[in-house]
Tab-separated table of C-alpha atoms in Angstrom:
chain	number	residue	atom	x	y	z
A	1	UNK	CA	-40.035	12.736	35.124
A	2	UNK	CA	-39.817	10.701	32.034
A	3	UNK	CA	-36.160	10.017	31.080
A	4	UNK	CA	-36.208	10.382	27.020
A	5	UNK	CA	-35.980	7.045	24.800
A	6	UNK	CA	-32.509	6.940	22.855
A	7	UNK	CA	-33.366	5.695	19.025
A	8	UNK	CA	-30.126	3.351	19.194
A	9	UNK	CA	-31.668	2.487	15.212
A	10	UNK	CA	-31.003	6.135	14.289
A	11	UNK	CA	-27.033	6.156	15.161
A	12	UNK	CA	-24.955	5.901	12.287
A	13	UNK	CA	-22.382	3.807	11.634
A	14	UNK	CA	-18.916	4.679	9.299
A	15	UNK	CA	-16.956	2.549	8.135
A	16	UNK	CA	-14.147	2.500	5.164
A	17	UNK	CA	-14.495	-0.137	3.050
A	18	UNK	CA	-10.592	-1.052	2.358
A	19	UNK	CA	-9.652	-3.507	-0.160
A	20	UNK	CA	-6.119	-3.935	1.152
A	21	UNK	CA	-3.087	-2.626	2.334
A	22	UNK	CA	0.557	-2.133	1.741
A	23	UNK	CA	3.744	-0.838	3.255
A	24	UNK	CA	6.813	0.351	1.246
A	25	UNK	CA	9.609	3.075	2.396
A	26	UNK	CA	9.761	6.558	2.208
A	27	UNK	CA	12.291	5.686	-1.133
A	28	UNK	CA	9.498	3.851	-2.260
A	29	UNK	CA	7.299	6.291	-2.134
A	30	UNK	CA	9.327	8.472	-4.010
A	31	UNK	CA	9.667	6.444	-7.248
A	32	UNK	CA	5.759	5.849	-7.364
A	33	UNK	CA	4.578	6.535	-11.122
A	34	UNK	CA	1.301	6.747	-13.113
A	35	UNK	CA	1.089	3.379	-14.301
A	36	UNK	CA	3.151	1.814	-11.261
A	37	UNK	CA	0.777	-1.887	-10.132
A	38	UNK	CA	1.284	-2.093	-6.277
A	39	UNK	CA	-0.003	-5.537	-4.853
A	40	UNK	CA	-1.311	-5.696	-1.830
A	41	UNK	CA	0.386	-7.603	0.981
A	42	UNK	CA	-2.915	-6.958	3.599
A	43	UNK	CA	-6.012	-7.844	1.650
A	44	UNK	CA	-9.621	-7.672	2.659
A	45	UNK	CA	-11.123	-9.117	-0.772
A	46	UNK	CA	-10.027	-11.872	-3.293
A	47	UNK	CA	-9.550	-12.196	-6.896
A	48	UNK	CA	-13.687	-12.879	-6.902
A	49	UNK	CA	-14.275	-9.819	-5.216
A	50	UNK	CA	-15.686	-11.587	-1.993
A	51	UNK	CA	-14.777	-9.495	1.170
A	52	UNK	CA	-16.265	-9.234	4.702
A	53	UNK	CA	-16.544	-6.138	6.543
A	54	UNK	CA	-16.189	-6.155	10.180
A	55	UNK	CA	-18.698	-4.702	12.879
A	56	UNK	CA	-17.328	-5.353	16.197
A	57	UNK	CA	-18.605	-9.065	17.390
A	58	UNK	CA	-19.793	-9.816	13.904
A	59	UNK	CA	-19.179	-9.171	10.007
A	60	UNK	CA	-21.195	-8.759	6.444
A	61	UNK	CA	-20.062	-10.274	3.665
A	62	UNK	CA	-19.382	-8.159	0.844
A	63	UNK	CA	-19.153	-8.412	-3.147
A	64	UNK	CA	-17.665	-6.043	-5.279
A	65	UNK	CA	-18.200	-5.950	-9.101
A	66	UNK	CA	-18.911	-3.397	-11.972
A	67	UNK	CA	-17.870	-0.854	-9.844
A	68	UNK	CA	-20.190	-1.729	-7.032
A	69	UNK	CA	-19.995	-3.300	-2.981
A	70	UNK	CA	-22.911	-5.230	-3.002
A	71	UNK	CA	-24.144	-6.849	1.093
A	72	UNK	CA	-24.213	-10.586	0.696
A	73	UNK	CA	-24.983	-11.990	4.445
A	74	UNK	CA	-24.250	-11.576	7.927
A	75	UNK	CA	-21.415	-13.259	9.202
A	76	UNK	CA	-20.128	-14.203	12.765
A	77	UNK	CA	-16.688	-13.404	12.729
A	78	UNK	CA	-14.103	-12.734	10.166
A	79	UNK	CA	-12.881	-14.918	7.125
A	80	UNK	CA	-9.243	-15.539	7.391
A	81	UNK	CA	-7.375	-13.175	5.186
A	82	UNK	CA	-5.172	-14.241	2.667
A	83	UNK	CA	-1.338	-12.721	2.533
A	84	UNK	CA	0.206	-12.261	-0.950
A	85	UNK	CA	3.196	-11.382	-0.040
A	86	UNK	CA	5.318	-14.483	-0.257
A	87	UNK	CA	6.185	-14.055	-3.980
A	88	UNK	CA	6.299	-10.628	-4.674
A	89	UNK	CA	8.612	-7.315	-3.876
A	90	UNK	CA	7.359	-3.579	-4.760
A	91	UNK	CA	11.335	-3.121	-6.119
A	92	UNK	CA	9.872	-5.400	-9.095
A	93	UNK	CA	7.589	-1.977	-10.057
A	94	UNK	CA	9.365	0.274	-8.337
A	95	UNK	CA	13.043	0.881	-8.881
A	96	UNK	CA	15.213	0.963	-5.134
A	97	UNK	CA	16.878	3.881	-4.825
A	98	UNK	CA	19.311	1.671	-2.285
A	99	UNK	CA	20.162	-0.689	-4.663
A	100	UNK	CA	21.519	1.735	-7.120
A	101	UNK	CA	23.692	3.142	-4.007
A	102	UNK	CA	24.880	0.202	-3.345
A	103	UNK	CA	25.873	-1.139	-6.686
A	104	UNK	CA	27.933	1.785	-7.077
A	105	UNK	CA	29.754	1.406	-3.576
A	106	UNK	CA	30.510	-1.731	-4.771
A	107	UNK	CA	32.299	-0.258	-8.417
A	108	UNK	CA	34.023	2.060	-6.299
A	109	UNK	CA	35.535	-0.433	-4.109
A	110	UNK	CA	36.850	-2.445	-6.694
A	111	UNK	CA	38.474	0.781	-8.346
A	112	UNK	CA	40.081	1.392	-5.024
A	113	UNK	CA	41.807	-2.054	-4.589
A	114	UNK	CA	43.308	-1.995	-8.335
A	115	UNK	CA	44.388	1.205	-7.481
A	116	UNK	CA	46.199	0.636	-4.193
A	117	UNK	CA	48.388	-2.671	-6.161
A	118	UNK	CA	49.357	-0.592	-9.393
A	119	UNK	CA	50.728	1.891	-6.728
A	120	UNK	CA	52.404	0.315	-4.073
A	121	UNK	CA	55.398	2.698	-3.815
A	122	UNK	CA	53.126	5.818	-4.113
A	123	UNK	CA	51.708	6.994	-0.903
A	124	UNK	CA	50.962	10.196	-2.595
A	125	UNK	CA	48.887	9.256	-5.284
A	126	UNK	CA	46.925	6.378	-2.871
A	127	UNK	CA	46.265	8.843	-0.303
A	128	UNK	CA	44.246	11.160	-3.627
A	129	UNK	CA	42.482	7.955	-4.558
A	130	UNK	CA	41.232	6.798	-1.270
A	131	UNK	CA	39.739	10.447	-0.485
A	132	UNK	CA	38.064	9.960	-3.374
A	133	UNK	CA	36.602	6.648	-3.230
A	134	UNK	CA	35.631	7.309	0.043
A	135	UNK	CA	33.502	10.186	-0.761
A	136	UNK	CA	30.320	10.070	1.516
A	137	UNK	CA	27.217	9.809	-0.399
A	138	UNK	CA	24.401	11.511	0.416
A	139	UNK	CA	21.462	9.726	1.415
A	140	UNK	CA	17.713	11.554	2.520
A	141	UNK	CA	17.223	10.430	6.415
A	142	UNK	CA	14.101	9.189	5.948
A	143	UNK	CA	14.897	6.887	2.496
A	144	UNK	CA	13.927	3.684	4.929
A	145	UNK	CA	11.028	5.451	7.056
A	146	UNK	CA	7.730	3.226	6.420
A	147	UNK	CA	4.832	4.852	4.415
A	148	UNK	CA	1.581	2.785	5.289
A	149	UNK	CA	-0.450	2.891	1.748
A	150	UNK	CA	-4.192	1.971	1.747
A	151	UNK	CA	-6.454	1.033	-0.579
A	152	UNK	CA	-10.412	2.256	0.050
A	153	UNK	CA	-12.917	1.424	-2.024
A	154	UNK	CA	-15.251	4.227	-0.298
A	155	UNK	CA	-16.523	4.796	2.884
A	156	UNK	CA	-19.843	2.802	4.017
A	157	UNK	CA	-22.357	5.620	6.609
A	158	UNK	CA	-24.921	3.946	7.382
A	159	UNK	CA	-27.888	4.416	10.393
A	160	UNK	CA	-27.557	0.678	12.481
A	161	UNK	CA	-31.419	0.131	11.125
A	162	UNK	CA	-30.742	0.467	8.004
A	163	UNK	CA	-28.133	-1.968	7.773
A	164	UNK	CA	-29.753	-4.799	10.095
A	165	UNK	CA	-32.629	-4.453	7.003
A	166	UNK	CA	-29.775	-4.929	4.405
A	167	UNK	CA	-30.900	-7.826	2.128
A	168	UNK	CA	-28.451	-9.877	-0.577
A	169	UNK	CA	-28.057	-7.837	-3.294
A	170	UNK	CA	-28.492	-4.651	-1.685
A	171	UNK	CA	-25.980	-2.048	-3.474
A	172	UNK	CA	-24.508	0.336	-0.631
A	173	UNK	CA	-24.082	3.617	-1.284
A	174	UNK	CA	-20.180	4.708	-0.654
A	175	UNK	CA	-19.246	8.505	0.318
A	176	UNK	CA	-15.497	9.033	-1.881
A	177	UNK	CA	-13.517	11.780	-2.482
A	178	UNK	CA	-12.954	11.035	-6.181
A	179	UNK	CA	-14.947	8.940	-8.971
A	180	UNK	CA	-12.362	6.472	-9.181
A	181	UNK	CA	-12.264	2.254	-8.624
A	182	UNK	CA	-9.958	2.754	-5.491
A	183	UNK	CA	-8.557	5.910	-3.351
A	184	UNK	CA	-5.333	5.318	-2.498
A	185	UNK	CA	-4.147	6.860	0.640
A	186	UNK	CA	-0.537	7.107	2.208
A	187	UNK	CA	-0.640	7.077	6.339
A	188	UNK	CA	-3.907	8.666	6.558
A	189	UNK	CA	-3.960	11.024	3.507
A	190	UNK	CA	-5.362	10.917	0.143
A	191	UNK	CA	-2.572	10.666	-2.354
A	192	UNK	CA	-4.449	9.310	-5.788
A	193	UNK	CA	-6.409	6.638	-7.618
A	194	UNK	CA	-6.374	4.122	-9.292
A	195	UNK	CA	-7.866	0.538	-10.697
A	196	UNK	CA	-7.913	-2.981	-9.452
A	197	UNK	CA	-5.886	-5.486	-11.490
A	198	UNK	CA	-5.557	-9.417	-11.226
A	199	UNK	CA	-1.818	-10.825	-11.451
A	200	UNK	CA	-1.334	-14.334	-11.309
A	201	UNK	CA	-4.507	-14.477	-8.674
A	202	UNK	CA	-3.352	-11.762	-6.713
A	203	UNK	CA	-4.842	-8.408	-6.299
A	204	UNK	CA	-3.108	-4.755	-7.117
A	205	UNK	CA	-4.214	-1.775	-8.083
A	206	UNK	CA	-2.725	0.316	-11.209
A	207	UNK	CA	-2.079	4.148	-10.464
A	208	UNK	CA	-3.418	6.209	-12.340
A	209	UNK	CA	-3.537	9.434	-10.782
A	210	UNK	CA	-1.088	10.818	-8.212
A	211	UNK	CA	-1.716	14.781	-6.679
């Protein structure tokens, strides 16, 4: 009996094409805006819009301009990836919720120790003011739980002939859920859009749609 030849050619490779990746807290997340930039501390392009994809034991090396990811060449392993997190902080964008909190606590303290000297002799009165300085704030139990965002540029489905036939130049055709520059997702589920900016040589995108 003849055993049936597998066309390996025909199988299908997915892939998402991410430009990079960030992680802020649940407060964070929270205080996300339409027009909010997030840099990215995880990035799989640069500010030239080079990138390389990776396919197990090897890599292609990707462009991206006017809205396309053009194939470049083949590549044995993976560039090193530059980190961009040394100079920035989301809480430049984003206001932290646990700053405010804490800027009050710190009011309220100094309330309570000018309030404890002017009334020495008045254990009634400190014992009112202490209850109320020490008034528990409330604070959501998941304010500091991480939310893994990602940035995809569109998701690559190609059959494993078609890409060993890619040439330089060759425009690859991306599957997204919306028209936009970049899907952003949060830990696996599409949250918005947005657009890819340039700060000071470091890549972010701009929001400009949030569901």
């Amino acid at each position: 009996i003849t055993q049936p030849t597998i066309n390996l050619g025909s199988i299908p490779i997915k892939r998402n094409i991410i430009l990079g990746r960030q992680q802020i807290s649940y407060t964070q997340y929270q205080k996300l805006r339409l027009g909010n930039v997030i840099l990215l501390s995880e990035i799989n392009f640069d500010a030239q819009g080079n990138g390389c994809l990776n396919l197990g034991s090897f890599a292609i090396q990707l462009s991206y301009a006017h809205n396309n990811v053009l194939f470049q060449e083949w590549k044995t392993k993976m560039e090193d990836k530059k980190d961009y997190t040394d100079d920035w902080n989301l809480d430049e964008y984003i206001q932290s919720e646990e700053q405010e909190l804490n800027e009050e606590d710190t009011d309220d303290s100094e309330e309570y120790e000018q309030d404890i000297q002017e009334s020495d002799n008045q254990e009634e009165n400190i014992t009112q003011e202490t209850e109320e300085v020490e008034t528990v704030k409330t604070v959501h139990p998941f304010a500091n739980v991480p939310i893994n965002l990602t940035f995809s540029l569109g998701q690559m489905n190609l059959p494993i002939e078609q890409i060993m036939q890619l040439q330089q130049g060759t425009i690859l055709n991306l599957h997204k859920n919306t028209p936009a520059q970049v899907e952003i997702y949060a830990n696996g589920k599409l949250i918005g859009n947005g657009e890819i900016i340039e700060i000071d040589e470091q890549i972010g995108v701009q929001i400009l749609n949030l569901d």
